[in-house]
XYZ file of N, CA and C in Angstrom:
774
model
N 4.362 -3.502 67.190
C 3.723 -2.393 66.375
C 4.320 -2.262 65.090
N 5.665 -2.185 65.068
C 6.490 -2.152 63.853
C 6.366 -3.258 62.941
N 6.269 -4.529 63.541
C 6.019 -5.686 62.677
C 4.607 -5.621 62.123
N 3.671 -5.189 62.826
C 2.188 -5.071 62.367
C 2.201 -4.086 61.160
N 2.923 -3.000 61.235
C 2.872 -1.911 60.278
C 3.581 -2.395 58.947
N 4.732 -3.171 59.082
C 5.365 -3.665 57.990
C 4.479 -4.655 57.307
N 3.812 -5.591 58.091
C 2.975 -6.630 57.564
C 1.795 -6.065 56.741
N 1.139 -4.957 57.255
C 0.060 -4.259 56.632
C 0.525 -3.670 55.343
N 1.752 -3.089 55.336
C 2.285 -2.504 54.117
C 2.452 -3.481 53.021
N 3.067 -4.685 53.457
C 3.296 -5.752 52.464
C 2.030 -6.342 51.832
N 0.900 -6.438 52.797
C -0.287 -6.859 52.295
C -0.940 -5.861 51.258
N -0.780 -4.531 51.545
C -1.267 -3.543 50.578
C -0.566 -3.598 49.332
N 0.813 -3.762 49.365
C 1.629 -3.807 48.239
C 1.247 -4.975 47.371
N 1.133 -6.174 47.938
C 0.740 -7.391 47.293
C -0.576 -7.283 46.525
N -1.577 -6.630 47.349
C -2.920 -6.436 46.727
C -2.889 -5.462 45.529
N -2.018 -4.415 45.708
C -1.845 -3.559 44.505
C -1.218 -4.251 43.338
N -0.210 -5.001 43.588
C 0.498 -5.678 42.387
C -0.346 -6.701 41.789
N -1.220 -7.420 42.497
C -1.976 -8.579 41.986
C -3.356 -8.037 41.604
N -3.746 -6.822 41.662
C -5.050 -6.350 41.280
C -5.136 -6.358 39.752
N -6.147 -7.008 39.355
C -6.334 -7.067 37.785
C -6.522 -5.746 37.201
N -5.693 -5.439 36.180
C -5.771 -4.134 35.546
C -6.933 -4.254 34.382
N -7.647 -3.111 34.356
C -8.722 -3.023 33.383
C -8.158 -3.094 31.944
N -8.780 -3.873 31.093
C -8.327 -3.921 29.655
C -9.238 -2.975 28.837
N -8.647 -2.173 28.097
C -9.316 -1.264 27.232
C -9.712 -1.895 25.854
N -10.957 -1.715 25.499
C -11.411 -2.323 24.142
C -11.808 -1.149 23.283
N -10.983 -1.026 22.186
C -11.260 0.052 21.287
C -12.136 -0.597 20.078
N -13.424 -0.126 20.000
C -14.322 -0.739 19.032
C -14.518 0.391 17.927
N -14.314 -0.081 16.627
C -14.454 0.818 15.488
C -15.595 0.343 14.703
N -16.450 1.232 14.206
C -17.582 0.993 13.368
C -17.376 1.542 11.954
N -16.983 0.747 10.962
C -16.619 1.354 9.620
C -17.883 1.970 8.966
N -19.064 1.438 9.252
C -20.298 1.996 8.478
C -20.547 3.383 8.960
N -20.336 3.706 10.254
C -20.637 5.110 10.698
C -19.486 5.932 10.842
N -18.197 5.364 10.701
C -16.964 6.152 10.849
C -16.665 6.527 12.340
N -17.298 5.826 13.271
C -17.139 6.254 14.734
C -16.398 5.150 15.480
N -15.800 5.424 16.486
C -15.132 4.489 17.409
C -15.199 4.929 18.879
N -15.172 3.951 19.706
C -15.328 4.266 21.187
C -14.513 3.175 21.972
N -14.093 3.674 23.116
C -13.215 2.840 23.948
C -14.026 2.368 25.239
N -14.061 1.130 25.490
C -14.712 0.672 26.711
C -13.643 -0.047 27.607
N -13.855 0.172 28.888
C -12.982 -0.403 29.901
C -13.660 -1.590 30.520
N -13.068 -2.812 30.413
C -13.554 -3.986 31.022
C -12.646 -4.446 32.156
N -13.273 -4.515 33.338
C -12.453 -4.896 34.557
C -12.568 -6.360 34.797
N -13.667 -7.059 34.407
C -13.830 -8.377 34.767
C -13.152 -9.322 33.583
N -12.282 -10.187 34.002
C -11.542 -11.015 33.036
C -12.509 -12.067 32.445
N -13.527 -12.452 33.253
C -14.517 -13.471 32.789
C -15.233 -12.953 31.566
N -15.471 -11.730 31.429
C -16.235 -11.232 30.212
C -15.248 -11.276 29.020
N -13.899 -11.338 29.210
C -13.030 -11.365 28.120
C -12.584 -12.719 27.736
N -13.006 -13.761 28.518
C -12.595 -15.152 28.241
C -12.872 -15.566 26.760
N -13.991 -15.284 26.147
C -14.158 -15.656 24.793
C -13.165 -15.154 23.764
N -12.453 -14.000 24.161
C -11.491 -13.391 23.275
C -10.132 -14.098 23.468
N -9.872 -14.630 24.659
C -8.556 -15.153 24.855
C -8.217 -16.426 23.947
N -6.982 -16.531 23.616
C -6.475 -17.595 22.712
C -7.009 -17.567 21.259
N -7.693 -16.360 20.945
C -8.148 -16.170 19.571
C -7.088 -15.395 18.771
N -6.876 -15.626 17.426
C -5.978 -14.947 16.704
C -6.585 -13.640 16.020
N -5.742 -12.831 15.604
C -6.201 -11.652 14.890
C -6.999 -12.065 13.614
N -7.956 -11.250 13.319
C -8.941 -11.523 12.102
C -9.931 -12.517 12.434
N -10.000 -12.892 13.746
C -11.005 -13.986 14.169
C -12.346 -13.160 14.488
N -13.504 -13.681 14.122
C -14.778 -12.976 14.441
C -15.304 -13.714 15.799
N -15.541 -12.821 16.749
C -15.998 -13.316 18.135
C -17.318 -12.588 18.476
N -18.186 -13.319 19.047
C -19.461 -12.750 19.516
C -19.106 -11.883 20.784
N -19.917 -10.767 20.866
C -19.755 -9.854 22.023
C -20.754 -10.026 23.094
N -21.481 -11.141 23.134
C -22.446 -11.352 24.195
C -21.929 -11.322 25.597
N -20.675 -11.833 25.716
C -20.073 -11.938 26.989
C -19.694 -10.493 27.618
N -19.580 -9.527 26.847
C -19.260 -8.289 27.334
C -20.218 -7.530 28.090
N -21.436 -7.895 27.913
C -22.531 -7.247 28.578
C -23.852 -7.342 27.841
N -24.983 -7.038 28.566
C -26.268 -7.164 27.889
C -26.487 -6.179 26.704
N -25.801 -5.041 26.728
C -25.884 -4.131 25.647
C -25.137 -4.489 24.332
N -24.264 -5.589 24.508
C -23.589 -6.111 23.305
C -24.292 -7.352 22.835
N -25.430 -7.665 23.217
C -26.079 -8.954 22.733
C -26.338 -8.831 21.199
N -25.875 -9.914 20.484
C -26.080 -9.967 19.090
C -25.033 -9.318 18.273
N -24.047 -8.593 18.919
C -23.096 -7.994 18.245
C -21.903 -9.036 17.890
N -21.279 -8.897 16.702
C -20.132 -9.650 16.372
C -18.939 -8.752 16.011
N -17.774 -9.118 16.659
C -16.606 -8.230 16.374
C -15.512 -9.004 15.766
N -14.661 -8.375 15.059
C -13.480 -8.892 14.442
C -12.245 -8.329 15.139
N -11.273 -9.263 15.643
C -10.174 -8.812 16.342
C -9.184 -8.164 15.325
N -8.866 -6.900 15.444
C -8.010 -6.228 14.550
C -6.539 -5.973 15.113
N -6.316 -6.138 16.345
C -4.966 -6.020 16.916
C -5.065 -5.546 18.335
N -3.925 -4.984 18.805
C -3.829 -4.543 20.165
C -2.372 -4.260 20.678
N -2.326 -3.781 21.836
C -0.974 -3.536 22.518
C -0.932 -4.212 23.752
N 0.329 -4.596 24.174
C 0.426 -5.193 25.515
C 0.734 -3.935 26.457
N 0.954 -4.374 27.773
C 1.041 -3.294 28.798
C 2.322 -2.461 28.596
N 3.274 -2.878 27.929
C 4.481 -2.011 27.607
C 4.397 -1.390 26.323
N 3.228 -1.524 25.634
C 3.020 -0.811 24.320
C 3.477 -1.358 23.066
N 3.933 -2.640 23.195
C 4.368 -3.415 21.906
C 3.085 -3.903 21.225
N 3.145 -3.608 19.862
C 1.860 -3.995 19.144
C 1.821 -5.398 18.663
N 0.533 -5.896 18.554
C 0.371 -7.304 17.955
C 0.701 -7.154 16.458
N 1.308 -8.357 15.948
C 1.618 -8.520 14.589
C 0.937 -9.769 14.015
N 0.278 -9.628 12.932
C -0.261 -10.780 12.289
C 0.663 -11.815 11.766
N 0.413 -13.048 11.914
C 1.320 -14.143 11.469
C 2.230 -14.695 12.504
N 2.344 -14.064 13.711
C 3.300 -14.561 14.752
C 2.384 -15.370 15.696
N 2.415 -16.680 15.532
C 1.439 -17.498 16.224
C 1.862 -17.829 17.667
N 1.822 -16.775 18.516
C 2.081 -16.939 19.900
C 1.389 -15.832 20.731
N 1.405 -15.948 22.062
C 0.786 -14.920 22.880
C 1.765 -14.202 23.788
N 3.040 -14.156 23.299
C 4.134 -13.415 24.003
C 4.968 -12.607 23.051
N 5.960 -11.959 23.640
C 6.779 -10.994 22.795
C 7.887 -11.686 22.115
N 8.134 -11.263 20.833
C 9.362 -11.885 20.205
C 10.122 -10.694 19.497
N 11.387 -11.033 19.145
C 12.184 -10.014 18.488
C 12.431 -10.466 16.967
N 12.050 -9.627 16.020
C 12.182 -9.997 14.610
C 13.002 -8.998 13.919
N 13.567 -9.453 12.809
C 14.329 -8.539 11.901
C 13.343 -8.034 10.843
N 13.096 -6.656 10.914
C 12.054 -5.996 9.996
C 12.873 -5.415 8.766
N 12.179 -5.372 7.704
C 12.616 -4.676 6.485
C 11.406 -3.895 5.914
N 11.685 -3.226 4.860
C 10.742 -2.220 4.218
C 9.562 -3.120 3.708
N 8.298 -2.697 3.914
C 7.100 -3.315 3.529
C 6.373 -4.183 4.582
N 7.080 -4.431 5.668
C 6.537 -5.228 6.798
C 5.731 -4.325 7.708
N 4.653 -4.819 8.292
C 3.863 -4.067 9.216
C 4.763 -3.869 10.571
N 4.263 -2.792 11.279
C 5.045 -2.481 12.618
C 6.405 -1.826 12.319
N 6.726 -1.484 11.208
C 8.079 -0.950 10.930
C 7.991 0.087 9.700
N 8.707 1.184 9.981
C 8.815 2.260 8.967
C 10.248 2.455 8.618
N 10.690 2.312 7.397
C 12.080 2.442 6.995
C 12.537 3.811 7.089
N 13.676 4.145 7.811
C 14.209 5.431 7.947
C 15.149 5.784 6.826
N 15.991 4.733 6.549
C 17.023 4.894 5.440
C 16.835 3.774 4.452
N 17.163 4.052 3.191
C 16.979 3.066 2.136
C 17.768 1.794 2.437
N 17.167 0.651 2.319
C 17.768 -0.654 2.583
C 18.050 -0.955 3.995
N 17.598 -0.152 4.928
C 17.896 -0.422 6.341
C 16.973 -1.439 6.893
N 17.499 -2.354 7.724
C 16.687 -3.334 8.448
C 16.941 -3.191 9.972
N 15.907 -3.587 10.754
C 16.038 -3.328 12.182
C 15.385 -4.468 12.952
N 15.965 -4.827 14.044
C 15.325 -5.959 14.851
C 14.545 -5.237 15.955
N 13.255 -5.672 15.959
C 12.301 -4.952 16.899
C 11.590 -5.955 17.652
N 10.976 -5.623 18.821
C 10.185 -6.382 19.580
C 8.666 -6.225 19.324
N 7.982 -7.271 18.976
C 6.538 -7.220 18.721
C 5.909 -8.339 19.472
N 4.574 -8.261 19.616
C 3.775 -9.286 20.326
C 3.138 -10.185 19.299
N 2.961 -11.418 19.605
C 2.244 -12.345 18.766
C 0.812 -11.986 18.528
N 0.125 -12.673 17.626
C -1.192 -12.351 17.207
C -2.266 -13.088 17.931
N -1.924 -13.733 18.973
C -2.885 -14.521 19.823
C -3.240 -13.636 21.090
N -4.469 -13.502 21.300
C -4.972 -12.549 22.344
C -4.738 -13.312 23.645
N -4.245 -12.496 24.711
C -4.020 -13.034 26.056
C -4.441 -12.033 27.087
N -4.254 -12.257 28.396
C -4.649 -11.523 29.460
C -3.566 -10.384 29.657
N -2.349 -10.424 29.011
C -1.377 -9.432 29.195
C -1.549 -8.262 28.354
N -2.619 -8.164 27.531
C -2.876 -6.958 26.734
C -3.466 -5.813 27.496
N -3.043 -4.608 27.187
C -3.654 -3.376 27.817
C -4.768 -2.762 26.914
N -4.612 -3.040 25.580
C -5.686 -2.524 24.714
C -5.890 -3.533 23.623
N -7.220 -3.788 23.282
C -7.626 -4.735 22.319
C -8.469 -3.937 21.240
N -8.056 -4.016 20.015
C -8.845 -3.233 18.907
C -9.822 -4.259 18.274
N -10.976 -3.831 18.117
C -12.069 -4.625 17.588
C -12.723 -3.834 16.536
N -13.262 -4.530 15.517
C -14.061 -3.975 14.387
C -15.473 -4.529 14.438
N -16.412 -3.710 14.371
C -17.788 -4.178 14.344
C -18.145 -4.806 12.966
N -18.579 -6.061 13.036
C -18.875 -6.811 11.875
C -20.411 -6.862 11.735
N -21.086 -7.244 12.793
C -22.543 -7.241 12.776
C -23.193 -6.705 13.993
N -24.194 -5.852 13.629
C -24.769 -4.995 14.750
C -25.869 -5.873 15.440
N -26.014 -5.602 16.810
C -27.017 -6.182 17.525
C -28.317 -5.535 17.640
N -29.108 -5.890 18.556
C -30.494 -5.325 18.675
C -30.438 -3.887 19.259
N -29.597 -3.643 20.251
C -29.598 -2.431 20.947
C -28.490 -1.485 20.399
N -28.796 -0.098 20.452
C -27.830 0.846 20.007
C -26.785 1.038 20.989
N -25.607 1.184 20.555
C -24.466 1.541 21.448
C -24.153 3.101 21.381
N -24.479 3.897 22.424
C -24.234 5.375 22.289
C -22.836 5.706 21.984
N -22.605 6.593 20.984
C -21.275 6.969 20.655
C -20.563 5.975 19.661
N -21.314 5.010 19.141
C -20.693 4.040 18.295
C -21.697 3.703 17.129
N -22.952 3.615 17.370
C -23.872 3.077 16.236
C -25.074 4.176 16.129
N -25.200 5.113 17.057
C -26.360 6.027 17.061
C -26.147 7.215 16.238
N -24.977 7.442 15.728
C -24.604 8.655 15.039
C -23.793 8.335 13.762
N -23.742 9.364 12.779
C -22.901 9.229 11.620
C -21.872 10.250 11.606
N -20.658 9.830 11.220
C -19.494 10.761 11.115
C -19.064 10.572 9.664
N -19.569 11.334 8.699
C -19.030 11.164 7.308
C -17.623 11.383 7.135
N -16.980 10.752 6.155
C -15.661 11.001 5.903
C -15.365 12.378 5.223
N -14.332 13.121 5.907
C -14.082 14.421 5.368
C -13.491 14.399 3.953
N -12.719 13.307 3.716
C -12.138 13.240 2.328
C -12.734 12.016 1.682
N -13.124 12.156 0.420
C -13.500 10.944 -0.348
C -12.359 10.313 -1.162
N -12.642 9.228 -1.898
C -11.531 8.658 -2.565
C -11.166 9.423 -3.867
N -9.833 9.363 -4.178
C -9.263 10.072 -5.364
C -9.191 9.319 -6.633
N -8.946 8.019 -6.467
C -8.672 7.237 -7.713
C -10.149 6.984 -8.356
N -9.950 7.017 -9.683
C -11.307 6.856 -10.479
C -11.999 5.578 -10.215
N -11.221 4.476 -10.175
C -11.914 3.099 -9.941
C -12.550 3.100 -8.492
N -11.849 3.714 -7.591
C -12.429 3.703 -6.198
C -13.783 4.481 -6.117
N -13.819 5.613 -6.788
C -14.973 6.379 -6.863
C -16.180 5.545 -7.493
N -15.763 4.861 -8.661
C -16.803 3.992 -9.287
C -17.358 2.986 -8.350
N -16.355 2.425 -7.472
C -16.760 1.292 -6.508
C -17.610 1.866 -5.440
N -17.392 3.101 -4.935
C -18.113 3.719 -3.905
C -19.500 3.979 -4.252
N -19.728 4.469 -5.469
C -21.098 4.875 -5.973
C -21.665 3.880 -6.901
N -21.033 2.710 -7.008
C -21.577 1.606 -7.985
C -21.802 2.088 -9.432
N -20.730 2.834 -9.963
C -20.948 3.361 -11.232
C -20.542 2.415 -12.320
N -20.912 2.734 -13.511
C -20.522 2.015 -14.762
C -19.373 2.801 -15.393
N -18.601 2.103 -16.358
C -17.535 2.737 -17.036
C -17.935 3.919 -17.913
N -19.217 3.855 -18.238
C -19.668 4.979 -19.104
C -19.981 6.239 -18.344
N -20.320 6.134 -17.012
C -20.563 7.228 -16.229
C -19.379 8.174 -16.079
N -19.726 9.511 -15.820
C -18.729 10.495 -15.710
C -18.355 10.568 -14.260
N -17.131 10.129 -13.905
C -16.670 10.123 -12.541
C -16.624 11.540 -11.936
N -16.292 12.519 -12.720
C -16.139 13.876 -12.245
C -17.301 14.511 -11.572
N -18.540 13.976 -11.906
C -19.748 14.466 -11.253
C -19.953 13.905 -9.876
N -19.285 12.777 -9.581
C -19.495 12.103 -8.301
C -18.350 12.233 -7.266
N -17.341 13.109 -7.609
C -16.278 13.207 -6.660
C -16.670 13.898 -5.416
N -16.187 13.503 -4.317
C -16.608 14.063 -2.892
C -15.794 15.410 -2.793
N -16.681 16.435 -2.597
C -16.042 17.823 -2.346
C -16.182 18.183 -0.966
N -15.150 19.016 -0.512
C -15.124 19.400 0.935
C -15.183 20.978 0.962
N -15.749 21.404 2.141
C -15.867 22.838 2.332
C -14.508 23.447 2.608
N -14.250 24.470 1.911
C -12.959 25.282 2.108
C -13.308 26.826 2.265
N -13.976 27.163 3.251
C -14.386 28.511 3.297
C -15.606 28.926 2.357
N -15.376 29.746 1.522
C -16.403 30.337 0.665
C -16.667 29.321 -0.518
N -15.752 28.539 -0.904
C -16.006 27.561 -2.039
C -15.700 26.113 -1.512
N -15.983 25.255 -2.402
C -15.778 23.824 -2.114
C -14.624 23.269 -2.971
N -13.796 22.371 -2.391
C -12.651 21.916 -3.068
C -12.905 20.500 -3.498
N -12.375 20.097 -4.590
C -12.447 18.636 -5.053
C -11.038 18.183 -5.335
N -10.719 16.990 -5.050
C -9.387 16.449 -5.327
C -9.161 16.202 -6.831
N -7.912 16.165 -7.201
C -7.627 15.801 -8.494
C -7.719 14.320 -8.739
N -8.635 13.752 -9.703
C -8.946 12.442 -9.878
C -7.702 11.747 -10.482
N -7.271 10.685 -9.837
C -6.150 9.869 -10.388
C -6.568 8.800 -11.294
N -5.777 8.532 -12.326
C -6.143 7.436 -13.234
C -7.462 7.596 -13.984
N -7.756 8.951 -14.311
C -8.974 9.251 -14.968
C -8.772 9.183 -16.593
N -9.589 8.367 -17.133
C -9.409 8.266 -18.598
C -10.315 9.235 -19.276
N -9.743 10.331 -19.982
C -10.435 11.353 -20.615
C -10.149 11.336 -22.065
N -10.978 11.991 -22.921
C -10.711 12.066 -24.352
C -9.354 12.680 -24.585
N -8.978 13.727 -23.822
C -7.660 14.469 -24.019
C -6.534 13.370 -23.734
N -6.705 12.653 -22.708
C -5.625 11.612 -22.423
C -5.500 10.565 -23.547
N -6.671 10.103 -24.042
C -6.691 9.148 -25.170
C -5.991 9.762 -26.373
N -6.348 11.058 -26.736
C -5.761 11.702 -27.814
C -4.150 11.831 -27.565
N -3.779 12.114 -26.354
C -2.330 12.213 -26.080
C -1.731 10.851 -26.283
N -2.416 9.803 -25.923
C -1.809 8.426 -26.032
C -1.739 8.108 -27.538
N -2.792 8.406 -28.284
C -2.627 8.243 -29.681
C -1.582 8.983 -30.353
N -1.338 10.223 -29.997
C -0.325 11.015 -30.509
C 1.077 10.448 -30.160
N 1.275 10.004 -28.953
C 2.465 9.428 -28.591
C 2.819 8.135 -29.394
N 1.755 7.292 -29.611
C 1.833 6.137 -30.368
C 2.257 6.374 -31.891
N 1.514 7.424 -32.444
C 1.890 7.809 -33.837
C 3.284 8.310 -33.900
N 3.730 9.176 -32.904
C 5.126 9.561 -32.940
C 6.025 8.424 -32.920
N 5.782 7.404 -32.007
C 6.632 6.182 -31.942
C 6.631 5.424 -33.280
N 5.427 5.407 -33.921
C 5.316 4.665 -35.149
C 6.023 5.347 -36.234
N 6.042 6.729 -36.248
C 6.774 7.547 -37.265
C 8.190 7.292 -37.092
N 8.745 7.253 -35.816
C 10.048 7.184 -35.528
C 10.586 5.779 -36.013
N 9.687 4.769 -35.812
C 10.143 3.517 -36.219
C 10.293 3.401 -37.823
N 9.242 3.980 -38.514
C 9.294 3.927 -40.015
C 10.458 4.800 -40.457
N 10.730 5.971 -39.879
C 11.944 6.764 -40.241
C 13.282 5.923 -39.969
N 13.344 5.285 -38.813
C 14.500 4.400 -38.675
C 14.707 3.370 -39.591
N 13.652 2.741 -40.069
C 13.634 1.670 -41.054
C 14.221 2.240 -42.378
N 13.658 3.437 -42.769
C 14.071 3.973 -43.969
C 15.609 4.464 -43.917
N 16.033 4.962 -42.793
C 17.362 5.366 -42.711
C 18.264 4.119 -42.790
N 17.881 3.044 -42.121
C 18.607 1.847 -42.148
C 18.729 1.326 -43.591
N 17.713 1.369 -44.347
C 17.658 0.937 -45.714
C 18.637 1.818 -46.523
N 18.541 3.157 -46.351
C 19.468 4.043 -47.067
C 20.855 3.893 -46.750
N 21.089 3.606 -45.450
C 22.530 3.252 -44.902
C 23.085 2.109 -45.684
N 22.300 1.010 -45.690
C 22.759 -0.299 -46.344
C 22.981 -0.129 -47.873
N 22.097 0.658 -48.457
C 22.221 0.912 -49.841
C 23.477 1.689 -50.207
N 23.691 2.799 -49.268
C 25.007 3.602 -49.506
C 26.185 2.805 -49.201
N 26.113 1.854 -48.227
C 27.350 0.950 -47.858
C 27.666 0.053 -49.003
N 26.645 -0.420 -49.651
C 26.949 -1.342 -50.903
C 27.571 -0.456 -51.965
N 27.020 0.705 -52.176
C 27.665 1.613 -53.181
C 29.071 1.978 -52.893
N 29.338 2.294 -51.612
C 30.709 2.658 -51.162
C 31.702 1.489 -51.307
N 31.241 0.269 -50.960
C 32.036 -0.894 -51.125
C 32.440 -1.126 -52.654
N 31.344 -0.948 -53.459
C 31.610 -1.140 -54.843
C 32.583 -0.037 -55.391
N 32.395 1.218 -54.882
C 33.447 2.203 -55.395
C 34.840 1.915 -54.926
N 34.945 1.373 -53.698
C 36.326 1.148 -53.062
C 36.915 -0.113 -53.938
N 36.009 -1.064 -54.305
C 36.504 -2.220 -55.015
C 37.068 -1.721 -56.501
N 36.245 -0.892 -57.138
C 36.753 -0.430 -58.468
C 37.929 0.473 -58.337
N 38.102 1.324 -57.321
C 39.308 1.959 -57.077
C 40.459 1.137 -56.813
N 40.280 0.083 -56.066
C 41.420 -0.955 -55.826
C 41.675 -1.647 -57.138
N 40.726 -2.028 -57.958
C 41.086 -2.690 -59.202
C 41.833 -1.731 -60.139
N 41.488 -0.446 -60.167
C 42.130 0.524 -60.925
C 43.605 0.685 -60.595
N 43.839 0.689 -59.206
C 45.202 0.844 -58.676
C 46.051 -0.378 -59.045
N 45.472 -1.511 -58.972
C 46.245 -2.771 -59.268
C 46.525 -2.790 -60.778
N 45.634 -2.440 -61.639
C 45.756 -2.369 -63.115
C 46.965 -1.424 -63.437
N 46.951 -0.310 -62.729
C 48.018 0.818 -62.982
C 49.246 0.174 -62.593
N 49.391 -0.384 -61.481
C 50.726 -0.963 -60.968
C 51.193 -2.006 -62.014
N 50.271 -2.865 -62.481
C 50.626 -3.925 -63.478
C 51.277 -3.322 -64.683
N 50.503 -2.217 -65.237
C 50.941 -1.503 -66.381
C 52.285 -1.004 -66.300
N 52.563 -0.287 -65.009
C 53.861 0.262 -64.836
C 54.942 -0.830 -64.749
N 54.617 -1.934 -64.185
C 55.648 -3.100 -64.104
C 55.963 -3.603 -65.501
N 54.899 -3.700 -66.311
C 55.036 -4.158 -67.684
C 56.051 -3.296 -68.445
N 55.801 -1.895 -68.339
C 56.668 -0.988 -68.918
C 58.048 -1.022 -68.511
N 58.238 -1.150 -67.336
C 59.569 -1.327 -66.688
C 60.249 -2.452 -67.242
N 59.648 -3.722 -67.407
C 60.146 -4.890 -67.900
C 60.504 -4.763 -69.330
N 59.750 -4.061 -70.178
C 60.105 -3.946 -71.550
C 61.225 -3.115 -71.793
N 61.443 -2.138 -70.827
C 62.675 -1.164 -71.014
C 63.896 -2.000 -70.617
């Protein structure tokens, strides 16, 4: 009886350890601003994604009938221990890299600090817990919570060129009329537009340039005056020296005559 109980426990433990864990797929739709997480239990549905690199576009037909016609781009993911995928590491396992400022998956805490961290390669494999996808092309059917609704951005772009790009504006159009405003109680707030070229800014620029030009002209005049005064000073010193030499010669001549 004891042996049977131990054997049954071992069988249950083995079945629990070898049971395939469901992979979560986080799909983002940039056009609607929505995202949704799907759990996929069957590894066969995920086979088209395996051995594909980040930024690769994959058809979603294998995920189910509702995904027919959809095309997704692999954006990243995390393995079961939470280590993120990093673009450019061409493997499907974990590696330790020395990170510095400006690299993805790393935030500098102190200036000039570098750190060795573990990250996962950019090749998709079955060891991932979460796979991030971005919707590239929509299929025939609607996906509830992903394509059937719109979630507008709370904040719009701040930079002038980005606002022009968003609304397809010309350089002559006034960007201030197209800035995205947000509700703030009784009134609406608008962000301060960055890199905005206004008549006041152009006037200020012209003023600074004229000031710089005036300083250059004044410096040139001062330099000419300095050189002129230097020539005069050297001439005066030469005349004084000649007068002293003549005086000494005269005194010497007088002394010799006496």
